[in-house]
mmCIF file of C-alpha atoms in Angstrom:
data_model
loop_
_atom_site.group_PDB
_atom_site.id
_atom_site.type_symbol
_atom_site.label_atom_id
_atom_site.label_comp_id
_atom_site.label_asym_id
_atom_site.label_seq_id
_atom_site.Cartn_x
_atom_site.Cartn_y
_atom_site.Cartn_z
ATOM 1 C CA UNK A 9 0.014 0.015 -0.009
ATOM 2 C CA UNK A 10 2.845 2.402 0.870
ATOM 3 C CA UNK A 11 4.570 1.642 -2.364
ATOM 4 C CA UNK A 12 1.470 2.470 -4.346
ATOM 5 C CA UNK A 13 1.056 5.779 -2.512
ATOM 6 C CA UNK A 14 4.632 6.692 -3.357
ATOM 7 C CA UNK A 15 3.978 5.889 -7.009
ATOM 8 C CA UNK A 16 0.893 8.033 -6.991
ATOM 9 C CA UNK A 17 2.671 11.147 -5.705
ATOM 10 C CA UNK A 18 1.879 13.131 -8.836
ATOM 11 C CA UNK A 19 3.023 12.868 -12.394
ATOM 12 C CA UNK A 20 5.846 15.300 -11.789
ATOM 13 C CA UNK A 21 7.938 13.128 -9.542
ATOM 14 C CA UNK A 22 9.182 9.720 -10.630
ATOM 15 C CA UNK A 23 10.996 7.433 -8.226
ATOM 16 C CA UNK A 24 13.433 4.747 -9.278
ATOM 17 C CA UNK A 25 15.148 2.912 -6.373
ATOM 18 C CA UNK A 26 17.760 0.226 -6.886
ATOM 19 C CA UNK A 27 18.244 -2.176 -3.959
ATOM 20 C CA UNK A 28 21.683 -3.516 -3.137
ATOM 21 C CA UNK A 29 21.867 -7.320 -3.090
ATOM 22 C CA UNK A 30 23.356 -7.644 0.382
ATOM 23 C CA UNK A 31 21.502 -6.524 3.495
ATOM 24 C CA UNK A 32 24.885 -5.684 5.001
ATOM 25 C CA UNK A 33 25.901 -3.467 2.093
ATOM 26 C CA UNK A 34 26.330 0.256 2.588
ATOM 27 C CA UNK A 35 23.581 2.659 1.624
ATOM 28 C CA UNK A 36 22.886 2.968 -2.087
ATOM 29 C CA UNK A 37 24.327 6.117 -3.746
ATOM 30 C CA UNK A 38 21.897 8.929 -4.419
ATOM 31 C CA UNK A 39 19.959 8.571 -7.675
ATOM 32 C CA UNK A 40 20.646 10.647 -10.704
ATOM 33 C CA UNK A 41 18.005 13.408 -10.901
ATOM 34 C CA UNK A 42 17.261 15.417 -14.060
ATOM 35 C CA UNK A 43 14.473 16.830 -16.161
ATOM 36 C CA UNK A 44 12.695 14.622 -18.655
ATOM 37 C CA UNK A 45 14.157 16.611 -21.521
ATOM 38 C CA UNK A 46 17.730 16.127 -20.251
ATOM 39 C CA UNK A 47 17.033 12.476 -19.465
ATOM 40 C CA UNK A 48 15.809 11.893 -23.037
ATOM 41 C CA UNK A 49 19.119 13.416 -24.222
ATOM 42 C CA UNK A 50 21.042 10.804 -22.263
ATOM 43 C CA UNK A 51 19.497 7.831 -24.100
ATOM 44 C CA UNK A 52 21.733 6.505 -26.875
ATOM 45 C CA UNK A 53 20.073 6.473 -30.287
ATOM 46 C CA UNK A 54 20.521 3.511 -32.598
ATOM 47 C CA UNK A 55 18.623 1.263 -34.932
ATOM 48 C CA UNK A 56 16.609 -1.601 -33.337
ATOM 49 C CA UNK A 57 16.958 -5.237 -34.294
ATOM 50 C CA UNK A 58 14.540 -7.931 -33.165
ATOM 51 C CA UNK A 59 16.492 -10.782 -34.775
ATOM 52 C CA UNK A 60 16.453 -13.908 -32.579
ATOM 53 C CA UNK A 61 13.889 -12.585 -30.036
ATOM 54 C CA UNK A 62 11.637 -14.974 -28.201
ATOM 55 C CA UNK A 63 9.888 -14.220 -24.929
ATOM 56 C CA UNK A 64 11.290 -17.359 -23.397
ATOM 57 C CA UNK A 65 14.778 -15.781 -23.414
ATOM 58 C CA UNK A 66 13.613 -13.628 -20.470
ATOM 59 C CA UNK A 67 12.878 -16.071 -17.636
ATOM 60 C CA UNK A 68 9.879 -14.906 -15.590
ATOM 61 C CA UNK A 69 8.210 -15.083 -13.206
ATOM 62 C CA UNK A 70 10.914 -16.339 -10.866
ATOM 63 C CA UNK A 71 10.812 -16.842 -7.118
ATOM 64 C CA UNK A 72 10.811 -13.103 -6.425
ATOM 65 C CA UNK A 73 12.807 -11.007 -4.037
ATOM 66 C CA UNK A 74 11.730 -12.907 -0.967
ATOM 67 C CA UNK A 75 12.622 -16.568 -1.376
ATOM 68 C CA UNK A 76 10.750 -17.428 1.856
ATOM 69 C CA UNK A 77 7.346 -15.975 1.117
ATOM 70 C CA UNK A 78 6.239 -18.615 -1.339
ATOM 71 C CA UNK A 79 5.245 -15.997 -3.954
ATOM 72 C CA UNK A 80 6.671 -15.388 -7.381
ATOM 73 C CA UNK A 81 7.544 -12.011 -8.801
ATOM 74 C CA UNK A 82 4.037 -11.459 -10.169
ATOM 75 C CA UNK A 83 2.358 -11.920 -6.830
ATOM 76 C CA UNK A 84 5.042 -9.949 -4.974
ATOM 77 C CA UNK A 85 4.347 -6.979 -7.240
ATOM 78 C CA UNK A 86 0.568 -7.369 -6.700
ATOM 79 C CA UNK A 87 1.081 -7.456 -2.932
ATOM 80 C CA UNK A 88 3.296 -4.326 -3.044
ATOM 81 C CA UNK A 89 0.933 -2.331 -5.195
ATOM 82 C CA UNK A 90 -2.366 -3.198 -3.550
ATOM 83 C CA UNK A 91 -4.177 -0.212 -2.060
ATOM 84 C CA UNK A 92 -6.289 -2.700 -0.105
ATOM 85 C CA UNK A 93 -4.197 -5.758 0.753
ATOM 86 C CA UNK A 94 -5.487 -9.122 -0.495
ATOM 87 C CA UNK A 95 -5.656 -12.257 1.605
ATOM 88 C CA UNK A 96 -2.712 -14.528 0.944
ATOM 89 C CA UNK A 97 -3.774 -18.186 0.942
ATOM 90 C CA UNK A 98 -1.548 -21.300 0.662
ATOM 91 C CA UNK A 99 0.496 -21.353 -2.501
ATOM 92 C CA UNK A 100 0.383 -17.539 -2.511
ATOM 93 C CA UNK A 101 -3.141 -17.506 -3.952
ATOM 94 C CA UNK A 102 -4.464 -13.930 -3.597
ATOM 95 C CA UNK A 103 -8.080 -13.288 -2.824
ATOM 96 C CA UNK A 104 -9.785 -9.913 -2.349
ATOM 97 C CA UNK A 105 -7.716 -6.783 -2.459
ATOM 98 C CA UNK A 106 -7.970 -3.604 -4.515
ATOM 99 C CA UNK A 107 -5.568 -2.076 -7.076
ATOM 100 C CA UNK A 108 -5.571 1.098 -9.157
ATOM 101 C CA UNK A 109 -4.370 0.649 -12.753
ATOM 102 C CA UNK A 110 -2.709 3.988 -13.416
ATOM 103 C CA UNK A 111 -2.671 3.571 -17.240
ATOM 104 C CA UNK A 112 -6.438 3.958 -17.356
ATOM 105 C CA UNK A 113 -7.361 4.980 -13.789
ATOM 106 C CA UNK A 114 -9.444 1.822 -13.234
ATOM 107 C CA UNK A 115 -10.068 0.296 -9.815
ATOM 108 C CA UNK A 116 -9.631 -3.482 -9.879
ATOM 109 C CA UNK A 117 -10.714 -5.870 -7.161
ATOM 110 C CA UNK A 118 -9.601 -9.185 -8.612
ATOM 111 C CA UNK A 119 -5.921 -10.074 -8.984
ATOM 112 C CA UNK A 120 -6.632 -12.218 -12.029
ATOM 113 C CA UNK A 121 -7.888 -9.161 -13.925
ATOM 114 C CA UNK A 122 -4.443 -7.589 -13.708
ATOM 115 C CA UNK A 123 -1.345 -8.045 -15.827
ATOM 116 C CA UNK A 124 2.158 -7.166 -14.594
ATOM 117 C CA UNK A 125 3.512 -4.926 -17.301
ATOM 118 C CA UNK A 126 7.189 -4.540 -18.000
ATOM 119 C CA UNK A 127 7.520 -0.789 -18.370
ATOM 120 C CA UNK A 128 9.853 -1.324 -21.294
ATOM 121 C CA UNK A 129 8.467 -4.561 -22.872
ATOM 122 C CA UNK A 130 10.739 -7.530 -23.176
ATOM 123 C CA UNK A 131 10.764 -7.386 -27.005
ATOM 124 C CA UNK A 132 11.630 -3.670 -26.882
ATOM 125 C CA UNK A 133 14.416 -4.373 -24.392
ATOM 126 C CA UNK A 134 15.794 -7.036 -26.750
ATOM 127 C CA UNK A 135 15.748 -4.580 -29.615
ATOM 128 C CA UNK A 136 17.486 -1.996 -27.476
ATOM 129 C CA UNK A 137 20.433 -3.956 -26.181
ATOM 130 C CA UNK A 138 19.235 -6.909 -24.161
ATOM 131 C CA UNK A 139 20.048 -9.286 -27.033
ATOM 132 C CA UNK A 140 23.659 -8.971 -26.008
ATOM 133 C CA UNK A 141 23.002 -9.723 -22.347
ATOM 134 C CA UNK A 142 23.585 -12.998 -20.522
ATOM 135 C CA UNK A 143 20.489 -15.090 -19.700
ATOM 136 C CA UNK A 144 20.986 -14.214 -16.033
ATOM 137 C CA UNK A 145 20.840 -10.445 -16.733
ATOM 138 C CA UNK A 146 17.771 -10.883 -18.912
ATOM 139 C CA UNK A 147 16.101 -12.794 -16.010
ATOM 140 C CA UNK A 148 17.071 -9.967 -13.656
ATOM 141 C CA UNK A 149 15.491 -7.473 -16.000
ATOM 142 C CA UNK A 150 12.300 -9.449 -16.383
ATOM 143 C CA UNK A 151 11.880 -9.709 -12.612
ATOM 144 C CA UNK A 152 13.234 -6.299 -11.580
ATOM 145 C CA UNK A 153 11.728 -5.186 -8.318
ATOM 146 C CA UNK A 154 14.766 -3.035 -7.460
ATOM 147 C CA UNK A 155 12.995 -0.088 -9.040
ATOM 148 C CA UNK A 156 9.336 0.598 -8.300
ATOM 149 C CA UNK A 157 8.621 1.552 -11.916
ATOM 150 C CA UNK A 158 10.010 -1.493 -13.694
ATOM 151 C CA UNK A 159 6.972 -3.730 -13.126
ATOM 152 C CA UNK A 160 3.480 -2.233 -13.008
ATOM 153 C CA UNK A 161 0.100 -3.881 -12.149
ATOM 154 C CA UNK A 162 -2.334 -2.664 -14.751
ATOM 155 C CA UNK A 163 -5.637 -3.871 -16.332
ATOM 156 C CA UNK A 164 -5.054 -6.702 -18.735
ATOM 157 C CA UNK A 165 -6.879 -4.679 -21.402
ATOM 158 C CA UNK A 166 -4.416 -1.819 -21.335
ATOM 159 C CA UNK A 167 -1.374 -4.051 -21.104
ATOM 160 C CA UNK A 168 -2.414 -6.034 -24.128
ATOM 161 C CA UNK A 169 -3.265 -2.849 -25.993
ATOM 162 C CA UNK A 170 0.289 -1.686 -25.333
ATOM 163 C CA UNK A 171 1.809 -5.022 -26.295
ATOM 164 C CA UNK A 172 5.494 -4.434 -27.273
ATOM 165 C CA UNK A 173 4.974 -0.891 -28.548
ATOM 166 C CA UNK A 174 7.159 2.082 -27.578
ATOM 167 C CA UNK A 175 5.900 5.612 -26.954
ATOM 168 C CA UNK A 176 5.923 6.425 -30.688
ATOM 169 C CA UNK A 177 3.001 4.043 -31.090
ATOM 170 C CA UNK A 178 1.321 3.804 -27.671
ATOM 171 C CA UNK A 179 0.749 5.876 -24.578
ATOM 172 C CA UNK A 180 -1.651 5.284 -21.665
ATOM 173 C CA UNK A 181 -5.249 6.082 -22.529
ATOM 174 C CA UNK A 182 -5.550 8.303 -19.430
ATOM 175 C CA UNK A 183 -4.093 11.736 -20.267
ATOM 176 C CA UNK A 184 -3.200 12.210 -16.594
ATOM 177 C CA UNK A 185 -0.893 9.198 -16.791
ATOM 178 C CA UNK A 186 1.156 10.159 -19.864
ATOM 179 C CA UNK A 187 3.794 12.368 -18.283
ATOM 180 C CA UNK A 188 4.412 9.871 -15.568
ATOM 181 C CA UNK A 189 4.622 7.122 -18.158
ATOM 182 C CA UNK A 190 7.070 9.025 -20.355
ATOM 183 C CA UNK A 191 9.348 9.657 -17.390
ATOM 184 C CA UNK A 192 9.195 6.081 -16.210
ATOM 185 C CA UNK A 193 9.929 4.790 -19.658
ATOM 186 C CA UNK A 194 13.062 6.938 -19.904
ATOM 187 C CA UNK A 195 14.096 6.074 -16.372
ATOM 188 C CA UNK A 196 13.916 2.378 -17.214
ATOM 189 C CA UNK A 197 15.953 2.839 -20.362
ATOM 190 C CA UNK A 198 18.628 4.670 -18.431
ATOM 191 C CA UNK A 199 18.577 2.216 -15.492
ATOM 192 C CA UNK A 200 19.324 -0.691 -17.852
ATOM 193 C CA UNK A 201 21.384 1.329 -20.382
ATOM 194 C CA UNK A 202 18.988 0.526 -23.187
ATOM 195 C CA UNK A 203 19.018 2.450 -26.474
ATOM 196 C CA UNK A 204 16.181 4.104 -28.422
ATOM 197 C CA UNK A 205 15.398 4.402 -32.107
ATOM 198 C CA UNK A 206 14.738 7.746 -33.867
ATOM 199 C CA UNK A 207 10.941 7.520 -33.811
ATOM 200 C CA UNK A 208 10.844 6.612 -30.147
ATOM 201 C CA UNK A 209 13.166 9.454 -29.204
ATOM 202 C CA UNK A 210 11.223 12.027 -31.241
ATOM 203 C CA UNK A 211 7.969 10.949 -29.552
ATOM 204 C CA UNK A 212 9.544 11.365 -26.178
ATOM 205 C CA UNK A 213 10.856 14.766 -27.089
ATOM 206 C CA UNK A 214 7.345 15.929 -27.944
ATOM 207 C CA UNK A 215 6.247 15.191 -24.377
ATOM 208 C CA UNK A 216 9.486 16.370 -22.777
ATOM 209 C CA UNK A 217 9.407 19.752 -24.539
ATOM 210 C CA UNK A 218 5.614 20.166 -24.197
ATOM 211 C CA UNK A 219 3.133 18.990 -21.632
ATOM 212 C CA UNK A 220 5.741 17.129 -19.547
ATOM 213 C CA UNK A 221 8.473 19.760 -19.386
ATOM 214 C CA UNK A 222 8.253 19.858 -15.576
ATOM 215 C CA UNK A 223 8.522 16.073 -15.129
ATOM 216 C CA UNK A 224 11.488 15.032 -13.003
ATOM 217 C CA UNK A 225 13.319 11.757 -13.635
ATOM 218 C CA UNK A 226 15.240 9.855 -10.982
ATOM 219 C CA UNK A 227 17.198 6.718 -11.754
ATOM 220 C CA UNK A 228 19.968 4.414 -10.632
ATOM 221 C CA UNK A 229 21.881 1.961 -12.818
ATOM 222 C CA UNK A 230 20.905 -1.643 -12.377
ATOM 223 C CA UNK A 231 23.519 -3.900 -10.832
#
């Protein structure tokens, strides 16, 4: 519930927090903070190539961040984002609960009606640099809970409408969500050092230099 409230703290502030793997590790360095326009300028531009992509090359959902809770990544995200906590039954079956799908502003009261969206879809990540990663790094990407914005619980309808499209071809149907989405997209690209193609970058610039000029982006590099 707390995590969801943080996410909902307005479209102008976007949080991206990377957790260190060891509980004994020192505090994480401060995130990079910049405007959306400057953040867009930090993304490397190159042609995209989907050669060799299959969804199975990104292992998900794995056992999640808490190996002892009996829940996979999908259910851990659902638990973290619930505005009313569901009941957790044996086998991490979730019953009850309430979620807000920020892409379309819909309230959802059944976990099965939600998809967990990868902010930057797996196919888009492959096109943008993940094809050169190891299988372990692709698995880490596909299950990334180290940044609140990497995995988002949204209505199945909006997630499937988005599919593997980038912001040149798809934005959330709710206008109030679009600046937040643009910032979170760029944050994810910077976190994982993914590239963008020309059309994608130009679409992001339209938002960055227009209605989303006050949007702030915070990000840390993934481990």
